[in-house]
mmCIF file of C-alpha atoms in Angstrom:
data_model
loop_
_atom_site.group_PDB
_atom_site.id
_atom_site.type_symbol
_atom_site.label_atom_id
_atom_site.label_comp_id
_atom_site.label_asym_id
_atom_site.label_seq_id
_atom_site.Cartn_x
_atom_site.Cartn_y
_atom_site.Cartn_z
ATOM 1 C CA MET K 1 87.926 72.235 -90.003
ATOM 2 C CA GLY K 2 89.911 69.516 -91.584
ATOM 3 C CA THR K 3 92.657 69.712 -89.006
ATOM 4 C CA ALA K 4 90.355 69.921 -85.841
ATOM 5 C CA MET K 5 89.072 66.591 -86.146
ATOM 6 C CA PRO K 6 92.547 64.812 -86.143
ATOM 7 C CA THR K 7 93.626 66.854 -83.271
ATOM 8 C CA ARG K 8 90.685 65.878 -81.313
ATOM 9 C CA LEU K 9 91.346 62.213 -82.066
ATOM 10 C CA LEU K 10 94.750 62.624 -81.031
ATOM 11 C CA VAL K 11 93.796 64.149 -77.492
ATOM 12 C CA ARG K 12 91.092 61.453 -77.015
ATOM 13 C CA SER K 13 93.502 58.721 -77.747
ATOM 14 C CA ALA K 14 96.118 60.213 -75.585
ATOM 15 C CA SER K 15 93.666 60.724 -72.435
ATOM 16 C CA SER K 16 92.720 56.898 -72.842
ATOM 17 C CA LEU K 17 96.117 55.909 -72.973
ATOM 18 C CA ILE K 18 96.686 57.918 -69.844
ATOM 19 C CA SER K 19 93.569 56.552 -68.151
ATOM 20 C CA GLY K 20 94.648 53.082 -69.424
ATOM 21 C CA SER K 21 98.128 53.656 -67.701
ATOM 22 C CA ASN K 22 96.656 54.923 -64.442
ATOM 23 C CA LEU K 23 94.416 52.020 -64.354
ATOM 24 C CA ILE K 24 97.300 49.530 -64.865
ATOM 25 C CA MET K 25 99.132 51.301 -62.117
ATOM 26 C CA VAL K 26 96.250 50.986 -59.847
ATOM 27 C CA LEU K 27 96.084 47.291 -60.539
ATOM 28 C CA LEU K 28 99.608 46.906 -59.922
ATOM 29 C CA ALA K 29 99.713 48.658 -56.746
ATOM 30 C CA THR K 30 96.606 46.596 -55.605
ATOM 31 C CA LEU K 31 98.399 43.284 -56.434
ATOM 32 C CA VAL K 32 101.630 44.278 -54.715
ATOM 33 C CA SER K 33 99.456 45.561 -51.541
ATOM 34 C CA ALA K 34 97.189 42.455 -51.805
ATOM 35 C CA CYS K 35 96.432 41.299 -48.273
ATOM 36 C CA PRO K 36 96.336 37.330 -47.493
ATOM 37 C CA LYS K 37 92.954 36.253 -47.269
ATOM 38 C CA SER K 38 93.718 34.449 -43.898
ATOM 39 C CA CYS K 39 95.024 38.099 -42.525
ATOM 40 C CA HIS K 40 93.720 41.555 -41.791
ATOM 41 C CA CYS K 41 95.414 44.386 -43.343
ATOM 42 C CA THR K 42 95.473 48.017 -42.526
ATOM 43 C CA GLU K 43 97.035 51.044 -44.010
ATOM 44 C CA LYS K 44 98.322 54.337 -42.395
ATOM 45 C CA ASN K 45 100.646 57.009 -44.007
ATOM 46 C CA GLY K 46 101.584 54.838 -46.558
ATOM 47 C CA LEU K 47 102.498 52.111 -44.077
ATOM 48 C CA THR K 48 100.916 48.685 -43.882
ATOM 49 C CA SER K 49 100.251 46.631 -40.863
ATOM 50 C CA VAL K 50 99.325 42.894 -41.299
ATOM 51 C CA GLN K 51 97.415 41.236 -38.408
ATOM 52 C CA CYS K 52 97.405 37.438 -38.545
ATOM 53 C CA VAL K 53 96.865 36.630 -34.942
ATOM 54 C CA SER K 54 94.874 33.569 -34.083
ATOM 55 C CA ARG K 55 94.234 32.508 -37.734
ATOM 56 C CA ASN K 56 95.299 28.756 -37.294
ATOM 57 C CA LEU K 57 98.258 29.063 -39.495
ATOM 58 C CA ASP K 58 100.688 26.284 -39.744
ATOM 59 C CA SER K 59 103.369 28.393 -41.818
ATOM 60 C CA ILE K 60 104.286 31.892 -42.800
ATOM 61 C CA PRO K 61 101.988 33.426 -45.460
ATOM 62 C CA SER K 62 103.993 33.532 -48.984
ATOM 63 C CA ASP K 63 101.791 36.365 -50.224
ATOM 64 C CA LEU K 64 102.496 39.288 -47.754
ATOM 65 C CA PRO K 65 102.563 42.785 -48.968
ATOM 66 C CA GLU K 66 105.884 43.887 -49.740
ATOM 67 C CA ASP K 67 105.371 47.378 -47.941
ATOM 68 C CA THR K 68 104.544 45.583 -44.785
ATOM 69 C CA VAL K 69 105.989 47.407 -41.676
ATOM 70 C CA THR K 70 104.376 45.456 -38.944
ATOM 71 C CA LEU K 71 103.426 41.674 -39.212
ATOM 72 C CA LEU K 72 101.846 39.886 -36.451
ATOM 73 C CA LEU K 73 101.604 36.312 -36.549
ATOM 74 C CA GLY K 74 101.179 35.482 -32.841
ATOM 75 C CA SER K 75 99.123 32.657 -31.347
ATOM 76 C CA ASN K 76 98.950 30.311 -34.486
ATOM 77 C CA ARG K 77 100.584 26.783 -35.350
ATOM 78 C CA ILE K 78 103.702 27.775 -36.936
ATOM 79 C CA THR K 79 106.403 25.228 -36.501
ATOM 80 C CA LYS K 80 109.379 26.496 -38.388
ATOM 81 C CA ILE K 81 110.846 29.816 -39.774
ATOM 82 C CA PRO K 82 112.573 28.670 -42.989
ATOM 83 C CA ARG K 83 115.490 30.309 -44.721
ATOM 84 C CA GLN K 84 114.411 33.709 -46.260
ATOM 85 C CA ALA K 85 111.093 33.578 -44.927
ATOM 86 C CA PHE K 86 110.748 37.387 -45.071
ATOM 87 C CA LYS K 87 113.332 38.066 -47.780
ATOM 88 C CA ASP K 88 110.670 40.405 -50.006
ATOM 89 C CA LEU K 89 109.569 42.365 -46.782
ATOM 90 C CA HIS K 90 112.372 45.199 -46.803
ATOM 91 C CA TRP K 91 110.326 47.676 -44.816
ATOM 92 C CA LEU K 92 109.462 45.500 -42.138
ATOM 93 C CA GLN K 93 110.278 46.780 -38.517
ATOM 94 C CA GLU K 94 107.887 44.726 -35.984
ATOM 95 C CA LEU K 95 107.537 40.884 -36.258
ATOM 96 C CA ASP K 96 105.616 39.020 -33.851
ATOM 97 C CA LEU K 97 105.769 35.361 -33.673
ATOM 98 C CA SER K 98 105.136 34.665 -29.947
ATOM 99 C CA ARG K 99 102.849 31.988 -28.971
ATOM 100 C CA ASN K 100 103.295 29.558 -31.575
ATOM 101 C CA ALA K 101 104.911 25.859 -31.962
ATOM 102 C CA ILE K 102 108.186 26.944 -33.502
ATOM 103 C CA GLU K 103 110.816 24.176 -33.034
ATOM 104 C CA ALA K 104 113.303 25.177 -35.874
ATOM 105 C CA VAL K 105 114.952 28.338 -36.888
ATOM 106 C CA ASP K 106 117.005 28.161 -40.231
ATOM 107 C CA ALA K 107 120.140 29.868 -40.706
ATOM 108 C CA GLY K 108 119.286 32.893 -42.826
ATOM 109 C CA ALA K 109 115.722 32.838 -41.560
ATOM 110 C CA PHE K 110 115.759 36.597 -41.256
ATOM 111 C CA GLN K 111 117.899 37.403 -44.411
ATOM 112 C CA GLY K 112 116.760 40.626 -45.890
ATOM 113 C CA ILE K 113 115.220 42.301 -42.906
ATOM 114 C CA SER K 114 117.780 41.964 -40.379
ATOM 115 C CA GLU K 115 119.074 45.392 -40.569
ATOM 116 C CA GLY K 116 115.601 47.140 -40.500
ATOM 117 C CA LEU K 117 114.063 45.319 -37.904
ATOM 118 C CA ARG K 118 113.385 47.107 -34.724
ATOM 119 C CA THR K 119 111.386 44.368 -32.559
ATOM 120 C CA LEU K 120 111.403 40.572 -32.779
ATOM 121 C CA ASP K 121 109.158 38.390 -30.455
ATOM 122 C CA LEU K 122 109.913 34.601 -30.440
ATOM 123 C CA SER K 123 108.596 34.125 -26.759
ATOM 124 C CA ASN K 124 106.475 30.948 -25.769
ATOM 125 C CA ASN K 125 107.622 28.577 -28.526
ATOM 126 C CA ARG K 126 109.332 25.434 -28.407
ATOM 127 C CA ILE K 127 112.864 26.512 -29.477
ATOM 128 C CA HIS K 128 115.628 24.714 -27.844
ATOM 129 C CA THR K 129 118.444 25.668 -30.030
ATOM 130 C CA VAL K 130 119.397 27.851 -32.847
ATOM 131 C CA PRO K 131 122.305 27.930 -35.382
ATOM 132 C CA LYS K 132 124.785 30.714 -34.962
ATOM 133 C CA GLU K 133 123.805 32.307 -38.288
ATOM 134 C CA ALA K 134 120.225 32.652 -37.403
ATOM 135 C CA PHE K 135 120.216 36.062 -35.956
ATOM 136 C CA SER K 136 123.230 37.367 -37.970
ATOM 137 C CA GLN K 137 123.322 41.294 -38.326
ATOM 138 C CA ILE K 138 120.116 41.752 -36.178
ATOM 139 C CA ARG K 139 120.116 44.764 -34.230
ATOM 140 C CA ALA K 140 116.271 44.396 -33.072
ATOM 141 C CA LYS K 141 115.102 44.118 -29.673
ATOM 142 C CA ILE K 142 114.302 40.513 -29.190
ATOM 143 C CA ARG K 143 111.974 38.348 -26.902
ATOM 144 C CA LEU K 144 113.227 34.787 -26.264
ATOM 145 C CA SER K 145 111.356 33.956 -22.988
ATOM 146 C CA ASN K 146 109.604 30.903 -22.114
ATOM 147 C CA ASN K 147 111.436 28.456 -24.721
ATOM 148 C CA PRO K 148 112.951 25.063 -23.785
ATOM 149 C CA TRP K 149 116.448 26.330 -24.356
ATOM 150 C CA HIS K 150 119.248 23.713 -24.175
ATOM 151 C CA CYS K 151 122.381 25.819 -22.380
ATOM 152 C CA GLU K 152 125.389 25.113 -24.379
ATOM 153 C CA CYS K 153 128.082 26.787 -26.360
ATOM 154 C CA THR K 154 126.135 27.722 -29.530
ATOM 155 C CA LEU K 155 123.465 29.420 -27.573
ATOM 156 C CA GLN K 156 126.064 31.348 -25.550
ATOM 157 C CA GLU K 157 127.752 32.427 -28.627
ATOM 158 C CA VAL K 158 124.264 33.678 -30.128
ATOM 159 C CA LEU K 159 123.189 35.429 -26.995
ATOM 160 C CA ARG K 160 126.506 37.237 -27.061
ATOM 161 C CA GLU K 161 125.534 39.116 -30.276
ATOM 162 C CA LEU K 162 121.583 39.824 -29.484
ATOM 163 C CA ARG K 163 120.107 42.769 -27.856
ATOM 164 C CA LEU K 164 117.621 40.945 -25.329
ATOM 165 C CA ASP K 165 114.333 42.557 -24.194
ATOM 166 C CA PRO K 166 115.333 43.737 -20.558
ATOM 167 C CA GLU K 167 111.746 42.989 -19.225
ATOM 168 C CA THR K 168 111.761 39.548 -20.329
ATOM 169 C CA ILE K 169 115.618 38.705 -19.981
ATOM 170 C CA ASN K 170 115.087 36.529 -16.755
ATOM 171 C CA GLU K 171 112.405 34.621 -18.346
ATOM 172 C CA VAL K 172 115.038 33.169 -20.764
ATOM 173 C CA SER K 173 116.066 29.950 -18.773
ATOM 174 C CA CYS K 174 117.770 26.739 -19.241
ATOM 175 C CA HIS K 175 115.509 23.778 -19.599
ATOM 176 C CA THR K 176 118.386 21.637 -20.061
ATOM 177 C CA ALA K 177 122.077 22.026 -19.964
ATOM 178 C CA VAL K 178 125.376 20.328 -20.685
ATOM 179 C CA GLN K 179 125.674 20.604 -16.827
ATOM 180 C CA GLU K 180 122.229 19.375 -15.321
ATOM 181 C CA GLU K 181 122.979 21.706 -12.026
ATOM 182 C CA TYR K 182 122.055 24.746 -14.375
ATOM 183 C CA ALA K 183 118.804 23.366 -15.605
ATOM 184 C CA GLY K 184 116.026 25.603 -14.548
ATOM 185 C CA ARG K 185 118.265 28.646 -14.035
ATOM 186 C CA PRO K 186 117.963 31.841 -15.939
ATOM 187 C CA ILE K 187 120.578 31.673 -18.800
ATOM 188 C CA ILE K 188 121.758 35.308 -18.004
ATOM 189 C CA GLN K 189 122.403 34.648 -14.434
ATOM 190 C CA VAL K 190 124.282 31.449 -15.138
ATOM 191 C CA LEU K 191 126.633 33.490 -17.548
ATOM 192 C CA ASP K 192 127.023 36.357 -15.309
ATOM 193 C CA SER K 193 128.325 33.871 -12.600
ATOM 194 C CA GLY K 194 131.303 33.320 -14.640
ATOM 195 C CA ILE K 195 130.112 29.756 -16.288
ATOM 196 C CA ASN K 196 131.503 29.441 -19.825
ATOM 197 C CA PHE K 197 129.300 26.751 -21.667
ATOM 198 C CA CYS K 198 132.134 26.517 -24.285
ATOM 199 C CA ASN K 199 134.663 25.249 -21.746
ATOM 200 C CA PHE K 200 132.293 22.282 -21.085
ATOM 201 C CA HIS K 201 132.247 21.786 -24.915
ATOM 202 C CA HIS K 202 135.925 21.913 -25.212
ATOM 203 C CA LYS K 203 136.475 19.315 -22.354
ATOM 204 C CA THR K 204 133.987 16.925 -23.838
ATOM 205 C CA THR K 205 135.562 17.260 -27.129
ATOM 206 C CA ASP K 206 138.977 16.573 -25.496
ATOM 207 C CA VAL K 207 137.744 13.618 -23.565
ATOM 208 C CA ALA K 208 135.933 12.186 -26.829
ATOM 209 C CA MET K 209 139.323 12.594 -28.856
ATOM 210 C CA PHE K 210 141.135 10.976 -26.196
ATOM 211 C CA ILE K 211 138.814 7.960 -26.060
ATOM 212 C CA THR K 212 139.159 7.764 -29.990
ATOM 213 C CA MET K 213 142.831 7.839 -29.811
ATOM 214 C CA PHE K 214 143.105 5.285 -26.897
ATOM 215 C CA GLY K 215 140.762 3.083 -28.849
ATOM 216 C CA TRP K 216 143.077 3.377 -32.208
ATOM 217 C CA PHE K 217 146.139 2.676 -30.086
ATOM 218 C CA ALA K 218 144.437 -0.245 -28.280
ATOM 219 C CA MET K 219 143.451 -1.721 -31.580
ATOM 220 C CA VAL K 220 147.221 -1.175 -33.078
ATOM 221 C CA ILE K 221 148.668 -2.841 -29.778
ATOM 222 C CA ALA K 222 146.254 -5.883 -30.386
ATOM 223 C CA TYR K 223 147.223 -6.050 -34.087
ATOM 224 C CA ILE K 224 151.004 -6.254 -33.182
ATOM 225 C CA ILE K 225 150.693 -8.805 -30.577
ATOM 226 C CA TYR K 226 148.410 -10.787 -32.883
ATOM 227 C CA TYR K 227 151.060 -10.488 -35.719
ATOM 228 C CA VAL K 228 153.901 -11.563 -33.380
ATOM 229 C CA ARG K 229 152.207 -14.417 -31.943
ATOM 230 C CA HIS K 230 151.038 -15.381 -35.337
ATOM 231 C CA ASN K 231 154.528 -15.428 -36.740
ATOM 232 C CA GLN K 232 155.985 -17.048 -33.719
ATOM 233 C CA GLU K 233 153.313 -20.001 -34.000
ATOM 234 C CA ASP K 234 154.665 -20.118 -37.856
ATOM 235 C CA ALA K 235 158.319 -19.898 -36.827
ATOM 236 C CA ARG K 236 157.816 -22.913 -34.400
ATOM 237 C CA ARG K 237 156.066 -24.983 -37.090
ATOM 238 C CA HIS K 238 158.716 -24.234 -39.492
ATOM 239 C CA LEU K 239 161.490 -25.223 -36.975
ATOM 240 C CA GLU K 240 159.801 -28.606 -36.137
ATOM 241 C CA TYR K 241 159.553 -29.302 -39.691
ATOM 242 C CA LEU K 242 163.128 -28.648 -40.324
ATOM 243 C CA LYS K 243 164.047 -30.779 -37.155
ATOM 244 C CA SER K 244 161.911 -33.554 -38.570
ATOM 245 C CA LEU K 245 163.952 -33.672 -41.750
ATOM 246 C CA PRO K 246 166.815 -36.176 -41.892
ATOM 247 C CA SER K 247 170.139 -34.519 -41.452
ATOM 248 C CA THR K 248 172.784 -34.294 -44.382
ATOM 249 C CA THR K 249 175.181 -36.421 -42.518
ATOM 250 C CA GLN K 250 172.682 -39.315 -42.165
ATOM 251 C CA ILE K 251 171.724 -38.812 -45.935
ATOM 252 C CA ARG K 252 175.231 -39.202 -46.711
ATOM 253 C CA LYS K 253 175.766 -42.510 -44.729
ATOM 254 C CA ASP K 254 172.843 -43.883 -46.108
ATOM 255 C CA PHE K 255 174.169 -43.100 -49.623
ATOM 256 C CA ASP K 256 177.551 -44.611 -48.846
ATOM 257 C CA THR K 257 176.028 -47.807 -47.569
ATOM 258 C CA VAL K 258 173.698 -48.292 -50.629
ATOM 259 C CA SER K 259 176.926 -47.582 -52.761
ATOM 260 C CA THR K 260 178.860 -50.319 -50.859
ATOM 261 C CA VAL K 261 175.868 -52.796 -51.183
ATOM 262 C CA LEU K 262 175.850 -52.120 -54.889
#
């Protein structure tokens, strides 16, 4: 009887600890999977989908669940995708950022999700250029249609590494270009015709270097001419000064005359 009571107490204490641990785990799971108040989250088979469409967002929510698989951020007012914007969403497979006001995509914007991402929609935004590193290692099918792209060497190199959505590939057009004749034409058609924007870039760079070198050369020549003329003028003045001095013979004659008088 004496030993029964401590045993029961131990069992109750253990049960309380287990219940407390379960409660903590539930609370932690709730915190990890907490849905941003401006979004709607659903879970199916342990996978979380976050729907934030048309919520008047001007930036990407920072409190997204880490187990998010699908993230829909279309039809908002987002203007920029900063570096490591999705770094904690290692399970993300589908990302929709279409119909926003995105103008800038930082290098490393998709760092942490690039390898697992399957679809990325950036259509209907205001993107005109992106750094080469922005889509590094991304293997997802990408939509870039209906953006005011500036067709030049960097964009050509970026597109070479991407898997564009074939359904919208002809809607990726040059809004402006290094050669105005290509403005308004689909980028793929321009590149398929044999145009290489990087050649224009190199030619422009060569011309700029030539102009710069010519400018420096002209400055050097101008300095040499100025130096020579300035020294010629000094030499002329010095020569005139020497000519104005009495000669040695005249000085000697004057000295002899003064001696005789004395």
